[in-house]
Coordinates of C-alpha atoms in Angstrom, one line a residue:
X1 CA -126.9 -139.9 -41.3
X2 CA -124.2 -139.1 -39.2
X3 CA -126.4 -139.1 -35.6
X4 CA -128.1 -142.2 -37.0
X5 CA -124.8 -144.1 -38.2
X6 CA -124.4 -143.3 -34.3
X7 CA -126.7 -145.0 -32.9
X8 CA -126.5 -148.2 -35.2
X9 CA -128.5 -147.1 -38.0
X10 CA -127.8 -147.0 -41.5
X11 CA -129.5 -144.9 -43.3
X12 CA -127.7 -146.3 -47.2
X13 CA -128.6 -149.4 -46.7
X14 CA -131.5 -149.0 -45.1
X15 CA -131.0 -151.4 -42.2
X16 CA -129.8 -151.2 -38.7
X17 CA -126.4 -151.9 -37.4
X18 CA -125.2 -152.0 -33.7
X19 CA -124.1 -149.9 -32.1
X20 CA -120.6 -151.1 -31.1
X21 CA -119.7 -151.8 -34.1
X22 CA -119.6 -148.3 -35.5
X23 CA -118.0 -147.5 -32.8
X24 CA -115.3 -149.4 -31.6
X25 CA -113.5 -148.4 -28.4
X26 CA -110.1 -147.7 -27.2
X27 CA -109.0 -151.5 -27.4
X28 CA -109.8 -151.6 -31.1
X29 CA -108.4 -149.0 -31.8
X30 CA -105.3 -150.2 -30.6
X31 CA -105.1 -153.5 -32.6
X32 CA -106.1 -150.3 -35.3
X33 CA -103.2 -148.2 -35.7
X34 CA -100.5 -151.0 -35.2
X35 CA -102.6 -153.5 -38.4
X36 CA -101.4 -149.8 -39.6
X37 CA -98.4 -149.3 -38.8
X38 CA -97.4 -152.6 -39.2
X39 CA -98.6 -152.7 -42.5
X40 CA -96.2 -149.8 -44.3
X41 CA -93.9 -150.5 -42.4
X42 CA -93.4 -153.6 -42.7
X43 CA -94.2 -153.4 -46.3
X44 CA -90.7 -150.9 -46.8
X45 CA -88.7 -153.6 -45.6
X46 CA -90.6 -156.4 -48.2
X47 CA -90.7 -153.5 -51.7
X48 CA -86.5 -152.9 -51.0
X49 CA -85.2 -156.7 -50.1
X50 CA -87.7 -158.5 -52.5
X51 CA -86.9 -156.4 -55.4
X52 CA -83.6 -156.7 -54.6
X53 CA -83.0 -152.8 -53.7
X54 CA -84.3 -151.9 -56.8
X55 CA -87.5 -150.3 -54.8
X56 CA -86.1 -149.3 -51.6
X57 CA -82.8 -149.0 -49.6
X58 CA -82.3 -148.2 -45.1
X59 CA -83.1 -144.2 -46.0
X60 CA -87.1 -145.5 -47.6
X61 CA -87.0 -147.2 -45.1
X62 CA -85.7 -145.4 -41.7
X63 CA -87.7 -142.3 -43.9
X64 CA -91.4 -144.8 -44.6
X65 CA -91.2 -147.1 -40.7
X66 CA -91.0 -143.1 -39.6
X67 CA -94.0 -141.6 -41.4
X68 CA -95.7 -145.3 -41.0
X69 CA -95.4 -144.4 -37.5
X70 CA -96.4 -140.9 -37.8
X71 CA -99.9 -142.1 -40.4
X72 CA -100.7 -144.6 -37.5
X73 CA -100.4 -141.7 -34.0
X74 CA -102.7 -139.1 -36.3
X75 CA -105.7 -141.7 -37.1
X76 CA -105.9 -143.4 -33.5
X77 CA -104.6 -141.1 -31.1
X78 CA -107.4 -139.5 -30.4
X79 CA -109.1 -142.5 -29.1
X80 CA -106.0 -144.8 -27.5
X81 CA -104.0 -141.9 -28.3
X82 CA -101.2 -143.7 -30.5
X83 CA -98.8 -145.8 -28.7
X84 CA -98.8 -148.5 -31.2
X85 CA -96.1 -149.5 -28.6
X86 CA -96.3 -151.9 -24.9
X87 CA -93.1 -150.3 -24.4
X88 CA -95.2 -147.0 -23.8
X89 CA -98.2 -147.8 -22.8
X90 CA -95.9 -149.5 -20.3
X91 CA -93.9 -146.2 -19.1
X92 CA -97.0 -144.3 -19.0
X93 CA -98.6 -147.3 -16.7
X94 CA -95.8 -146.5 -14.9
X95 CA -95.9 -143.1 -14.8
X96 CA -99.2 -143.2 -13.8
X97 CA -101.2 -142.2 -16.7
X98 CA -102.8 -144.8 -18.2
X99 CA -104.6 -147.7 -15.7
X100 CA -103.2 -151.2 -15.4
X101 CA -105.3 -152.9 -15.8
X102 CA -106.1 -151.4 -19.5
X103 CA -102.5 -152.8 -20.1
X104 CA -102.6 -156.9 -20.4
X105 CA -106.1 -155.8 -23.0
X106 CA -103.6 -152.7 -24.3
X107 CA -101.0 -154.7 -26.0
X108 CA -103.4 -158.0 -26.8
X109 CA -105.0 -155.0 -28.9
X110 CA -101.4 -154.7 -30.1
X111 CA -99.4 -157.9 -30.5
X112 CA -102.7 -158.4 -32.9
X113 CA -102.4 -155.0 -35.2
X114 CA -99.0 -156.8 -35.8
X115 CA -99.3 -159.9 -37.1
X116 CA -103.1 -159.1 -39.4
X117 CA -100.1 -156.7 -40.1
X118 CA -98.0 -158.7 -40.9
X119 CA -100.4 -160.6 -43.0
X120 CA -101.2 -158.2 -45.0
X121 CA -98.0 -157.4 -46.4
X122 CA -97.8 -161.2 -47.1
X123 CA -101.1 -161.0 -49.0
X124 CA -99.5 -158.9 -51.0
X125 CA -96.3 -160.3 -51.7
X126 CA -97.1 -163.3 -51.7
X127 CA -96.0 -163.6 -55.5
X128 CA -93.0 -161.4 -54.8
X129 CA -92.0 -163.5 -51.7
X130 CA -92.4 -166.8 -54.2
X131 CA -90.5 -165.3 -57.3
X132 CA -87.4 -164.3 -55.4
X133 CA -86.7 -167.0 -53.2
X134 CA -87.4 -170.0 -55.6
X135 CA -91.2 -171.0 -53.4
X136 CA -88.9 -171.6 -50.0
X137 CA -89.3 -168.7 -47.2
X138 CA -85.8 -169.4 -45.5
X139 CA -84.5 -167.0 -42.5
X140 CA -80.7 -166.3 -43.0
X141 CA -78.8 -167.0 -45.9
X142 CA -79.1 -164.9 -48.6
X143 CA -82.7 -165.6 -49.9
X144 CA -83.7 -165.2 -46.2
X145 CA -86.6 -163.2 -45.4
X146 CA -88.3 -163.6 -42.8
X147 CA -86.4 -160.2 -41.2
X148 CA -88.6 -159.0 -44.1
X149 CA -91.6 -158.8 -40.7
X150 CA -89.1 -159.2 -38.0
X151 CA -86.1 -157.9 -36.9
X152 CA -82.4 -160.1 -35.8
X153 CA -78.6 -159.5 -34.7
X154 CA -75.6 -158.2 -37.4
X155 CA -73.6 -161.9 -37.0
X156 CA -71.3 -159.6 -35.0
X157 CA -73.2 -158.8 -32.2
X158 CA -73.8 -160.7 -28.9
X159 CA -77.0 -161.2 -27.2
X160 CA -75.7 -159.0 -24.3
X161 CA -74.5 -155.6 -27.0
X162 CA -77.8 -156.7 -28.7
X163 CA -80.3 -156.0 -25.4
X164 CA -78.4 -153.5 -24.1
X165 CA -78.8 -151.4 -27.7
X166 CA -82.2 -151.6 -27.8
X167 CA -82.7 -150.2 -23.9
X168 CA -80.7 -147.8 -25.0
X169 CA -82.9 -147.0 -27.9
X170 CA -86.3 -147.7 -26.1
X171 CA -84.8 -145.0 -23.4
X172 CA -83.9 -142.2 -25.6
X173 CA -87.8 -143.7 -27.7
X174 CA -89.4 -142.4 -24.7
X175 CA -87.0 -139.2 -23.1
X176 CA -88.0 -137.2 -25.6
X177 CA -91.8 -138.1 -26.3
X178 CA -92.3 -137.4 -22.6
X179 CA -90.7 -133.6 -24.0
X180 CA -92.2 -133.7 -27.0
X181 CA -96.0 -134.4 -25.0
X182 CA -95.2 -132.0 -22.0
X183 CA -97.0 -128.3 -21.9
X184 CA -94.9 -126.9 -19.6
X185 CA -91.6 -128.0 -22.0
X186 CA -90.8 -126.1 -25.5
X187 CA -93.4 -128.5 -26.3
X188 CA -94.3 -129.2 -30.4
X189 CA -97.3 -127.1 -31.4
X190 CA -100.4 -129.0 -31.3
X191 CA -101.4 -130.7 -33.6
X192 CA -98.0 -131.6 -34.9
X193 CA -96.6 -134.0 -31.7
X194 CA -96.5 -137.3 -34.7
X195 CA -94.0 -135.4 -37.6
X196 CA -91.6 -134.2 -34.6
X197 CA -92.3 -137.9 -33.3
X198 CA -91.3 -139.4 -37.1
X199 CA -88.7 -137.2 -37.2
X200 CA -87.3 -139.1 -33.7
X201 CA -87.8 -142.8 -35.2
X202 CA -85.5 -141.9 -38.6
X203 CA -83.3 -140.5 -36.1
X204 CA -83.0 -143.3 -34.3
X205 CA -82.7 -145.9 -37.3
X206 CA -80.4 -143.5 -39.0
X207 CA -77.8 -143.9 -35.3
X208 CA -78.8 -146.6 -33.9
X209 CA -80.3 -149.2 -36.3
X210 CA -77.3 -151.4 -38.4
X211 CA -76.7 -153.3 -34.7
X212 CA -80.1 -155.0 -34.8
X213 CA -82.9 -153.2 -37.1
X214 CA -83.8 -151.2 -34.4
X215 CA -86.9 -153.3 -33.5
X216 CA -87.9 -150.9 -29.8
X217 CA -91.9 -152.4 -30.2
X218 CA -92.1 -155.3 -28.5
X219 CA -95.5 -155.6 -31.0
X220 CA -93.9 -155.2 -34.2
X221 CA -91.4 -157.4 -33.1
X222 CA -92.9 -160.6 -31.8
X223 CA -96.5 -160.2 -33.6
X224 CA -95.3 -160.6 -37.1
X225 CA -92.1 -163.5 -36.4
X226 CA -95.0 -165.0 -35.1
X227 CA -97.3 -165.2 -37.7
X228 CA -94.0 -166.3 -39.7
X229 CA -93.2 -169.3 -37.5
X230 CA -97.1 -170.6 -39.1
X231 CA -96.4 -168.8 -42.0
X232 CA -94.3 -170.9 -42.8
X233 CA -90.3 -170.3 -41.7
X234 CA -90.9 -172.1 -39.2
X235 CA -89.5 -172.3 -35.3
X236 CA -86.1 -170.4 -36.5
X237 CA -87.4 -167.5 -36.1
X238 CA -87.6 -168.0 -32.8
X239 CA -84.1 -169.8 -32.2
X240 CA -82.2 -167.8 -35.3
X241 CA -79.4 -165.2 -33.5
X242 CA -78.5 -167.4 -30.2
X243 CA -82.3 -167.7 -29.4
X244 CA -82.2 -163.8 -30.8
X245 CA -86.2 -163.4 -29.9
X246 CA -86.6 -161.9 -26.5
X247 CA -84.6 -159.0 -27.1
X248 CA -87.0 -156.9 -28.4
X249 CA -89.3 -158.2 -26.4
X250 CA -87.6 -157.4 -22.7
X251 CA -85.4 -154.8 -24.5
X252 CA -87.3 -152.5 -25.3
X253 CA -90.2 -152.9 -22.5
X254 CA -86.6 -151.6 -20.2
X255 CA -85.5 -148.9 -22.2
X256 CA -89.1 -147.9 -22.2
X257 CA -89.7 -147.6 -18.3
X258 CA -85.6 -146.1 -18.1
X259 CA -86.3 -143.2 -20.8
X260 CA -90.2 -142.3 -18.7
X261 CA -88.6 -142.3 -15.6
X262 CA -85.2 -140.6 -16.3
X263 CA -87.6 -137.9 -18.1
X264 CA -89.8 -137.0 -14.9
X265 CA -86.9 -137.1 -12.9
X266 CA -84.7 -135.1 -14.2
X267 CA -86.6 -132.5 -16.1
X268 CA -90.3 -132.9 -15.3
X269 CA -90.2 -132.6 -11.6
X270 CA -87.8 -129.7 -11.5
X271 CA -90.8 -127.1 -14.0
X272 CA -91.4 -124.4 -12.3
X273 CA -94.7 -124.0 -11.3
X274 CA -97.4 -123.1 -13.6
X275 CA -97.7 -119.2 -14.2
X276 CA -100.1 -116.8 -16.1
X277 CA -101.4 -118.7 -18.7
X278 CA -100.6 -121.6 -18.5
X279 CA -102.9 -124.1 -18.6
X280 CA -103.6 -126.8 -15.3
X281 CA -101.4 -130.2 -16.5
X282 CA -103.4 -131.8 -14.9
X283 CA -102.4 -135.4 -15.7
X284 CA -106.6 -137.1 -16.3
X285 CA -106.2 -139.0 -19.8
X286 CA -103.2 -141.7 -20.7
X287 CA -102.9 -140.3 -24.5
X288 CA -100.2 -139.6 -25.9
X289 CA -102.2 -136.2 -26.7
X290 CA -103.4 -134.8 -23.3
X291 CA -99.8 -135.8 -21.6

């Protein structure tokens, strides 16, 4: 049946299905991975906020988002590379491991996936949203719910401080990701890389999450923010926090490139020549699992 399915024939229903429907390309997989990531990640935040802390808190959000990353990479890593983050895709382009022509399509798919994932969370918890804030959807104040979907700065945080926060956290994220998948370093056993990436996310959110939620992912922030803008929260999602919205888009892209280049310049190029028994490390693919 599997062979027939790959040819576009569905034996179970005795019908013919276009093969393109059964074999989505890497860009469709990039959309699916963000949908899964955001549905699980924002779901953790929604459960904690809408239950007023009865069914979650900062630690469940941190662990939940990290495990959402792990699951999304496991699901899509073999096809799209499991980037789930435009900052990762851009860093891969800068490092020569992803063609620049693919970058816009990857980012678009990631944005769409995040948008649909946010919509799924809103649909699942719709009644809880209405009960929590008496039918209103607020961006700020005691009954704010917009932060379930996108990040917003703490009241004390300036734009400069917040920008530096996002640059640093995303730089660390990419630096460690490059180390995890470096076959000439003390790499993680094959197949466990997504688990270690999840642990890395837990560390980052626990240590650098207080200022603004540690987005580190432009698609994870902009996609859901666009959804909230049209779903009832209004354009305040772009003006809140002294027009904060652009920071978690621009800063992670810069930080991701900085982290990747830091690893390449200070670690990767200093590896000795491949020793006997080591596989030749040719970066002929852009999947993280083939770095």
